[in-house]
CSV table of C-alpha atoms and ligand atoms in Angstrom, one decimal:
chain,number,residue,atom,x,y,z
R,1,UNK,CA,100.2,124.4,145.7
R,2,UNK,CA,99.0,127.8,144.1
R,3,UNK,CA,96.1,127.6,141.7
R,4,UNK,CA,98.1,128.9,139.1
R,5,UNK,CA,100.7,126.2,139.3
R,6,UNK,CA,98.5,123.5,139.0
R,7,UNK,CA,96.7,125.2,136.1
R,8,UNK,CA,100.9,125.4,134.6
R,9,UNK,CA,101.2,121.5,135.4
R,10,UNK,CA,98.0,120.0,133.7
R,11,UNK,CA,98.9,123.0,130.6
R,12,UNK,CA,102.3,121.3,130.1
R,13,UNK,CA,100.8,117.7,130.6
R,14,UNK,CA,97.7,118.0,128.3
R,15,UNK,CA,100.4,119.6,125.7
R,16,UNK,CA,103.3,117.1,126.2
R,17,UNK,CA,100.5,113.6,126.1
R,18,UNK,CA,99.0,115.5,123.0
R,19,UNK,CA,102.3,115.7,121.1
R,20,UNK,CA,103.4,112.1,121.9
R,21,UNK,CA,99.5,110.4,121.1
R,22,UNK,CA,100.1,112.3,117.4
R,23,UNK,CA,103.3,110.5,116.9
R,24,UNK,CA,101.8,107.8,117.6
R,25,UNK,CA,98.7,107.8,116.3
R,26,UNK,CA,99.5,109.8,113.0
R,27,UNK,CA,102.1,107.5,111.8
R,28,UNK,CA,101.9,103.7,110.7
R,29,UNK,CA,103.6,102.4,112.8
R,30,UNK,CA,102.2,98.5,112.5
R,31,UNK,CA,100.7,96.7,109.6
R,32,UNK,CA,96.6,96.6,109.8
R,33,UNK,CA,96.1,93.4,111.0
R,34,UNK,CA,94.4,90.2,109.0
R,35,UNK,CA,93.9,87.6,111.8
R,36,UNK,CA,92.2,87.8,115.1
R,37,UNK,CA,95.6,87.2,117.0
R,38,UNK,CA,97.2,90.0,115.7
R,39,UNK,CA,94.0,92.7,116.3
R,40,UNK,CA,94.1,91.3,120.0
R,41,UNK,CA,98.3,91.8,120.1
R,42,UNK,CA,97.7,95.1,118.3
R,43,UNK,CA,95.4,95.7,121.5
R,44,UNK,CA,98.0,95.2,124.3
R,45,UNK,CA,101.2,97.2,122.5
R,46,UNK,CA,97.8,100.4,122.2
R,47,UNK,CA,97.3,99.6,126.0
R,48,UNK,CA,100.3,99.4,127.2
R,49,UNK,CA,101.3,102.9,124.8
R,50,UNK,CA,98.5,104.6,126.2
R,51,UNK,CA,99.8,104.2,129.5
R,52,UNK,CA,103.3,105.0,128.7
R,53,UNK,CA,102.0,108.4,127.3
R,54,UNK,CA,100.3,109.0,130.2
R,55,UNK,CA,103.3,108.7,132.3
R,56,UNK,CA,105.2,111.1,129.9
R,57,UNK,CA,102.9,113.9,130.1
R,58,UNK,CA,103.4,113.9,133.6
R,59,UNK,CA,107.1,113.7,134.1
R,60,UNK,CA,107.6,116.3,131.2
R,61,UNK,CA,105.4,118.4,133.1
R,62,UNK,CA,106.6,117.9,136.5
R,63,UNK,CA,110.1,118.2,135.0
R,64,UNK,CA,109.5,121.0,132.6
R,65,UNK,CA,107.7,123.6,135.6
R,66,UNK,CA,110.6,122.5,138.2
R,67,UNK,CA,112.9,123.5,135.7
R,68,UNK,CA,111.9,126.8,135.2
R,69,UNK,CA,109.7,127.6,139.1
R,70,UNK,CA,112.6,126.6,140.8
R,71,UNK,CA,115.8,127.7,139.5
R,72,UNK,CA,118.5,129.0,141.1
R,73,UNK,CA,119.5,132.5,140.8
R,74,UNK,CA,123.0,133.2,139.3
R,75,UNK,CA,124.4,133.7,142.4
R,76,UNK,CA,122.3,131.6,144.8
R,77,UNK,CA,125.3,129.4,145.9
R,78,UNK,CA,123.2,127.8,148.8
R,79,UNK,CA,122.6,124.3,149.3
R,80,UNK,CA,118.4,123.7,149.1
R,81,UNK,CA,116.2,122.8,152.2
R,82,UNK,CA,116.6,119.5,153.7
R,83,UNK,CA,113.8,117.4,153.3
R,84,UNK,CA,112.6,114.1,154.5
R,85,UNK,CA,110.7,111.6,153.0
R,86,UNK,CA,107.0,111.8,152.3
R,87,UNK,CA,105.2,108.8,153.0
R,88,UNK,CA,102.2,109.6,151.3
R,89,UNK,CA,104.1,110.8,148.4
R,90,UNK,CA,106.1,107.2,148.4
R,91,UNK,CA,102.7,105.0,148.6
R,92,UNK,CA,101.4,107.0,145.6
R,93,UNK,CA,104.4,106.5,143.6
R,94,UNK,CA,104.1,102.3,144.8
R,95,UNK,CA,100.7,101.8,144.1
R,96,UNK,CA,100.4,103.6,140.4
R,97,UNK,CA,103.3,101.5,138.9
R,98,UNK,CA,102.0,98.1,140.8
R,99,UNK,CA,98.2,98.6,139.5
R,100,UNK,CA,99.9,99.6,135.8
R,101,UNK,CA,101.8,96.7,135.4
R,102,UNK,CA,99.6,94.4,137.0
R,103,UNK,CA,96.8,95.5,134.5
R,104,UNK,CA,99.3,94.9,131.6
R,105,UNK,CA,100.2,91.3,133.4
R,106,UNK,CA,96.6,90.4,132.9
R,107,UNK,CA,95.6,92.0,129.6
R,108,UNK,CA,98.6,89.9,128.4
R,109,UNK,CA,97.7,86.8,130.1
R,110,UNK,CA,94.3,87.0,128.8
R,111,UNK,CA,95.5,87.5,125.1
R,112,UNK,CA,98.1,85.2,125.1
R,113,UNK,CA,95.6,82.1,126.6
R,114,UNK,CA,92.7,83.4,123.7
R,115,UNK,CA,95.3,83.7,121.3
R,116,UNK,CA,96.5,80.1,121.9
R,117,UNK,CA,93.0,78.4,122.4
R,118,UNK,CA,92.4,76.7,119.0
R,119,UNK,CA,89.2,76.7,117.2
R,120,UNK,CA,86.8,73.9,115.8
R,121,UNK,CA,87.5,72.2,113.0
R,122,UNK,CA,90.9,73.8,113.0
R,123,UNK,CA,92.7,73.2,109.5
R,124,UNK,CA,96.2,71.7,110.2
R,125,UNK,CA,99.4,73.2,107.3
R,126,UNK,CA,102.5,71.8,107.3
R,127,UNK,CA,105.2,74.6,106.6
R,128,UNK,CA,108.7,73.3,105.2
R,129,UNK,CA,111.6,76.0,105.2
R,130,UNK,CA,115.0,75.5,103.5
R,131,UNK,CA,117.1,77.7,101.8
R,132,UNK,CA,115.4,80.0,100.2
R,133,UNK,CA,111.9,78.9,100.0
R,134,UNK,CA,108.9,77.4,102.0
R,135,UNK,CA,106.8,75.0,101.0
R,136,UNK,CA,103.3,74.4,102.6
R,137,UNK,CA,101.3,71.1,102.6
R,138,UNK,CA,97.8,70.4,103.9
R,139,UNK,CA,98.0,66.7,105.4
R,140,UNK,CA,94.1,66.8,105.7
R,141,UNK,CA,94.1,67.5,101.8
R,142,UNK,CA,95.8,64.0,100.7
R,143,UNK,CA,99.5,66.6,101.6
R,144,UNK,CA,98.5,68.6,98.4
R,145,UNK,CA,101.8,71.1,98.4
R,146,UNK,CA,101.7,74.5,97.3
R,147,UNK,CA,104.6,77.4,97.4
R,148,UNK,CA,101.9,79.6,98.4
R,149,UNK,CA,100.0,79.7,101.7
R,150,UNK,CA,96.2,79.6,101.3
R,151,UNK,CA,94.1,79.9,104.2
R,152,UNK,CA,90.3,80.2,104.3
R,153,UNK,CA,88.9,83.4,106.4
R,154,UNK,CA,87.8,82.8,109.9
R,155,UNK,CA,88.9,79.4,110.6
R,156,UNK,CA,91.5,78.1,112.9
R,157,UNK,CA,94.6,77.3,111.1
R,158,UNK,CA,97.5,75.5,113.0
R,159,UNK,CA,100.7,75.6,111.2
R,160,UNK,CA,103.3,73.4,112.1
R,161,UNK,CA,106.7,74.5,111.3
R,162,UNK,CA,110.0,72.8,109.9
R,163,UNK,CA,113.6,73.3,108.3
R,164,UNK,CA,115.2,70.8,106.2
R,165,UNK,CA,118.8,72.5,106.6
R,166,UNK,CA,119.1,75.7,109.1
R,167,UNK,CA,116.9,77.9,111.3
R,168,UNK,CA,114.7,80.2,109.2
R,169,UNK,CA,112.2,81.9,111.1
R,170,UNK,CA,108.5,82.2,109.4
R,171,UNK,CA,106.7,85.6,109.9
R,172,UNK,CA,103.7,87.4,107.5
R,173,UNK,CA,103.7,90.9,109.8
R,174,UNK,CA,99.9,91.1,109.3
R,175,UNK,CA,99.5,87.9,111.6
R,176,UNK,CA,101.2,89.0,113.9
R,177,UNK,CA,103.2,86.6,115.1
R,178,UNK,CA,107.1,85.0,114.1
R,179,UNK,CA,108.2,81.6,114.8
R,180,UNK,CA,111.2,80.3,114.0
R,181,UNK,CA,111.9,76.9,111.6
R,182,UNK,CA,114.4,75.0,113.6
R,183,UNK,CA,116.3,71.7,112.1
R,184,UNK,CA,115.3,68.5,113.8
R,185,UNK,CA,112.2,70.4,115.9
R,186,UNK,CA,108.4,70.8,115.0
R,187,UNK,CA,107.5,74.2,116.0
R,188,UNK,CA,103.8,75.8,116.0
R,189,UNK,CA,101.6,78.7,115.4
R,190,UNK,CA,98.1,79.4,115.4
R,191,UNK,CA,96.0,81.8,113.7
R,192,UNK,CA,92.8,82.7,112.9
R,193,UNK,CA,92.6,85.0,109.5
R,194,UNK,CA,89.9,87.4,109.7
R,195,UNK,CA,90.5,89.5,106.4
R,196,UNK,CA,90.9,89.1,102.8
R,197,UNK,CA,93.6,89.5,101.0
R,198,UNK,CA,97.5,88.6,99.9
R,199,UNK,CA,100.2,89.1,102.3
R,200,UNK,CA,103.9,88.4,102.4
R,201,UNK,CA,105.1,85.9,104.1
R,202,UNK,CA,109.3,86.7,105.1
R,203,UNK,CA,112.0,84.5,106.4
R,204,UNK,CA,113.2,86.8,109.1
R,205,UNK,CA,116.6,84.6,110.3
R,206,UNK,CA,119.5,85.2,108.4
R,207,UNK,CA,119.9,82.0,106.7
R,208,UNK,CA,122.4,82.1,104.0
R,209,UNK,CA,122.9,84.1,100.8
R,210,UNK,CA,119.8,84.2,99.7
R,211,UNK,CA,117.7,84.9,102.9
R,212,UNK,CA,116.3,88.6,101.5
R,213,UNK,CA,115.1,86.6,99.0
R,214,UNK,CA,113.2,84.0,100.8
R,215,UNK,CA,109.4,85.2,100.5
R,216,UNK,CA,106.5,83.7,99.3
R,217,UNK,CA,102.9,85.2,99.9
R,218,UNK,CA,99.9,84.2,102.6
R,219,UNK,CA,96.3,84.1,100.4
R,220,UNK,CA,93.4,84.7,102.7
R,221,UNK,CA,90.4,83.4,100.5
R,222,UNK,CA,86.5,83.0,101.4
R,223,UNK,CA,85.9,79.5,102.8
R,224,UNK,CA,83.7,78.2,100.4
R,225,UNK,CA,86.8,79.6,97.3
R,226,UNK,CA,89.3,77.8,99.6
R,227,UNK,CA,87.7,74.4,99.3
R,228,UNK,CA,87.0,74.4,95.9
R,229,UNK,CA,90.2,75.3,95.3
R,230,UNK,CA,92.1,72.8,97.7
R,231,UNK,CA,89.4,69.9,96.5
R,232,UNK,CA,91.4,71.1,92.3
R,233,UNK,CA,95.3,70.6,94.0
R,234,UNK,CA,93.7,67.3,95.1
R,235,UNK,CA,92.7,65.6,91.7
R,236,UNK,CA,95.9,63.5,91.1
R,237,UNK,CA,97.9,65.2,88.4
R,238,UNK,CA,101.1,63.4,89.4
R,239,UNK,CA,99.2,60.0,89.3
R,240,UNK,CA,98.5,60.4,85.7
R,241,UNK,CA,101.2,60.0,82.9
R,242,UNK,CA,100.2,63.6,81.7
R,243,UNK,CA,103.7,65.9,80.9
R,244,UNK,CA,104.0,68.6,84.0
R,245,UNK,CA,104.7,71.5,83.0
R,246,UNK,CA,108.4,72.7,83.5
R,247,UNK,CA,107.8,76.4,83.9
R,248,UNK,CA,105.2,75.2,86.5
R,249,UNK,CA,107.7,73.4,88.5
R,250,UNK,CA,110.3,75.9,87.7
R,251,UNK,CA,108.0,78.1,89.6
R,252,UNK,CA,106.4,75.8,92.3
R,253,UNK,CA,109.7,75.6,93.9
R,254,UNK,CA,111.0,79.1,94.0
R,255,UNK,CA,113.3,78.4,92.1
R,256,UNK,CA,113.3,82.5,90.7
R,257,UNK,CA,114.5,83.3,93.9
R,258,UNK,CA,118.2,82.1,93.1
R,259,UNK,CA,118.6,81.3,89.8
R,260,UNK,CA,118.0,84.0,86.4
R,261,UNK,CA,116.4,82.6,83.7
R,262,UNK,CA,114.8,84.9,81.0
R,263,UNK,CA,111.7,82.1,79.8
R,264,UNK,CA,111.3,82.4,83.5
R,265,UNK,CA,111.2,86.1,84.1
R,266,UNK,CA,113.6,85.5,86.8
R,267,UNK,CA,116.2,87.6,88.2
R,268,UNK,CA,117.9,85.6,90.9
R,269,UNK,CA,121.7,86.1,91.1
R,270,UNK,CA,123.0,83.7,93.6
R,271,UNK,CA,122.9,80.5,92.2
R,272,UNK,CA,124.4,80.1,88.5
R,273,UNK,CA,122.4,81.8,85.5
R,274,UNK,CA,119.9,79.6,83.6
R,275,UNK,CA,120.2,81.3,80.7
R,276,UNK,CA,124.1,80.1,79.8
R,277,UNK,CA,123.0,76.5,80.8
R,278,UNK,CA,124.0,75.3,77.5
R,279,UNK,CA,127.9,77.0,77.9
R,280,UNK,CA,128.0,75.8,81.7
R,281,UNK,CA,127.3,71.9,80.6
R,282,UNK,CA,129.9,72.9,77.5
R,283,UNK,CA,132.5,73.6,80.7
R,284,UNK,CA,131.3,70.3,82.3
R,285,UNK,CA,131.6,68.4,79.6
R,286,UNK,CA,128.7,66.7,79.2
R,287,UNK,CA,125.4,67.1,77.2
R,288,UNK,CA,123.3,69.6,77.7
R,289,UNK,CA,120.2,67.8,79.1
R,290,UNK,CA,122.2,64.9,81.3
R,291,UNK,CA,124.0,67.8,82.7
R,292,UNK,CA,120.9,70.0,83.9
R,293,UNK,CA,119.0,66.5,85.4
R,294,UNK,CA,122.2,65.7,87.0
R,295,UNK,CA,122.2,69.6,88.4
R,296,UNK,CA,119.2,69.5,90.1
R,297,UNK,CA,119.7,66.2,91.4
R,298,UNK,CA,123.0,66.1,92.9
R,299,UNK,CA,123.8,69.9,92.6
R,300,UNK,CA,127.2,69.3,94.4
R,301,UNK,CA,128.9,66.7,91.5
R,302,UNK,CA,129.9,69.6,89.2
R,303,UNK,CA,129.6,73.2,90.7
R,304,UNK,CA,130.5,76.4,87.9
R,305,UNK,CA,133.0,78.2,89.1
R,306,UNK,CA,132.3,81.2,90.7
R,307,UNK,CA,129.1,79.8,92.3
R,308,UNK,CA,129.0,79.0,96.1
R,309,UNK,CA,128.7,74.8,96.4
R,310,UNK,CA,126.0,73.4,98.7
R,311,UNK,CA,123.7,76.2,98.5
R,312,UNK,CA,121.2,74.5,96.0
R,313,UNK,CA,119.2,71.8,98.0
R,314,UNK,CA,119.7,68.8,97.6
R,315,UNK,CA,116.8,67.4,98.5
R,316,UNK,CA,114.9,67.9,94.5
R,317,UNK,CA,116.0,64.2,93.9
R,318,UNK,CA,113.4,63.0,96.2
R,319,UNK,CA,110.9,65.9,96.4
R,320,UNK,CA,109.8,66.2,92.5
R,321,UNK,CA,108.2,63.7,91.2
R,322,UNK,CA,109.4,61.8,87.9
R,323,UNK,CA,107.3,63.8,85.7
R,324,UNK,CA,108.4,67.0,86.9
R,325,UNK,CA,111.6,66.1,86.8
R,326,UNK,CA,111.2,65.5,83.2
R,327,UNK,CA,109.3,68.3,82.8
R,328,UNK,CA,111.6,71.0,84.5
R,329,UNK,CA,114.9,69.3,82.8
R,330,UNK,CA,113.2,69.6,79.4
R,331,UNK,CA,111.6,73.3,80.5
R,332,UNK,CA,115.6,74.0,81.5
R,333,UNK,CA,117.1,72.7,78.3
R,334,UNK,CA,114.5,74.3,75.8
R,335,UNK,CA,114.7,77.6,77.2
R,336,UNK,CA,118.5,77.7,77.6
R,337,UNK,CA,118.8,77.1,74.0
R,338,UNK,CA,116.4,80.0,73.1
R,339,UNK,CA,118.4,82.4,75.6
V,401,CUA,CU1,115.4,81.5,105.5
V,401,CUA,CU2,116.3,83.7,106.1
């Protein structure tokens, strides 16, 4: 091969790999990563890109300089020389793909058994899903619940995962990592956070009407601001006689993500609007404050027209406690008559 050509080739490559690292260097393509899993995930899809750009500069080269060094003329109507294989030429084009891929096979393998291997003292949540909210509980923390996930930087956190109706799937983006919430199973993810910060956490399984709606956010906190504030959601409030606050509750349980309720600043539109309450119970016949308990209790014994049945869980009968029952029903009732 002429000096020239080769000098054409790597021109074409060095161009062609340059172009295609900008794209996909210069854009965001992935969220920046807050737990150890995700960095070493984020390592393997750059590894494996960097290869794949590598093999791109040199088929658009090869393909671009063939193109134009070897064209036929306009009224070349020959067929071109016969050629046989090459055998070096076929080892070459063995051995590079085997060595690539195997590298990938064991950067993977290594990831995936570090990203797996749990830490000391690993802090076990419990993550409920159900249409259209999670709920997560820490069993070591006398099962204090929360509507948020807190997790304390730098510590392995083993979330165990389940649905109390269909399959939802749990993902925050910056961890890395999805799992789904399948009825009846107990699935499992581990992370490690390793950054600061509030992140969303998304249903990603289309699970009903409200499924765009089902989010809820992933606190990363310093460890020392994590047990002080998991040692506050353990004093017993429920154990005490004190009133709960409704709006507390109200919010506690997502209950935004559905319903619209002004006192509430929420917006939902797929379950029945909070804010005619008093008109709906006027419908059902019944007074106003029997007829919200009775609602969130056994949502299915009067449904308003209009409104999809079994779509409100049915499980806020045994979940709430009798004080916030109270609370939320007289929350419910005071603000519907303000609205
Ligand atoms: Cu739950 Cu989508």
């Amino acid at each position: 091969m002429r000096r020239g050509s080769i000098v054409t080739l790597l021109g074409i490559g060095v161009i062609t790999g340059g172009l295609a690292a900008a794209v996909a260097l210069l854009l965001p393509w992935l969220p920046h990563p807050a737990s150890r899993e995700a960095g070493r995930i984020d390592f393997v899809f750059w590894f494996v890109i960097a290869i794949c750009i590598a093999i791109f500069a040199v088929v658009v080269a090869a393909l671009l300089y063939s193109v134009v060094r070897f064209r036929a003329q306009p009224d070349d109507h020959e067929d071109g020389p016969p050629i046989h294989g090459h055998t070096g030429l076929e080892i070459t084009w063995t051995l590079i793909p085997t060595v690539l891929v195997t590298a990938i096979a064991i950067v993977s393998g290594i990831v995936l058994s570090r990203n797996d291997a749990q830490g000391s003292d690993a802090l076990r949540v419990n993550v409920t899903a159900q249409q259209f909210t999670f709920t997560f509980s820490y069993p070591d923390a006398k099962n204090v619940t929360t509507s948020e996930l807190r997790l304390p930087k730098d510590r392995s956190v083993e979330l165990y995962i389940r649905s109390k109706d269909v399959i939802h799937s749990f993902w925050v983006p910056e961890f890395g990592q999805k799992i789904d919430a399948v009825p009846g199973l107990v699935t499992h993810l581990h992370i490690t956070p390793d950054r600061l910060g509030t992140y969303p956490v998304e249903c990603t399984e289309l699970c009903g009407l409200g499924h765009a709606l089902m989010r809820s956010q992933a606190i990363v906190m310093q460890p020392k601001a994590f047990d002080a504030w998991l040692r506050k959601q353990e004093q017993p409030v429920a154990a005490s006689a004190a009133p709960v606050s409704g709006s507390q509750v109200f919010a506690q349980n997502n209950c935004a993500s559905c319903h619209t309720l002004t006192a509430a600043h929420a917006t939902g539109k797929i379950g029945p609007d909070l804010d005619k309450l008093a008109a709906y119970a006027q419908q059902a016949h019944q007074p106003l404050a029997a007829f919200v308990r009775q609602s969130i209790v056994s949502p299915n014994a009067y449904v308003q027209p209009g409104y999809p049945a079994n779509l409100m869980p049915q499980t806020f009968g045994k979940t709430l406690s009798k004080q916030e029952l109270d609370g939320l029903v007289q929350f419910l009732v005071q603000a519907s008559k303000k609205g």
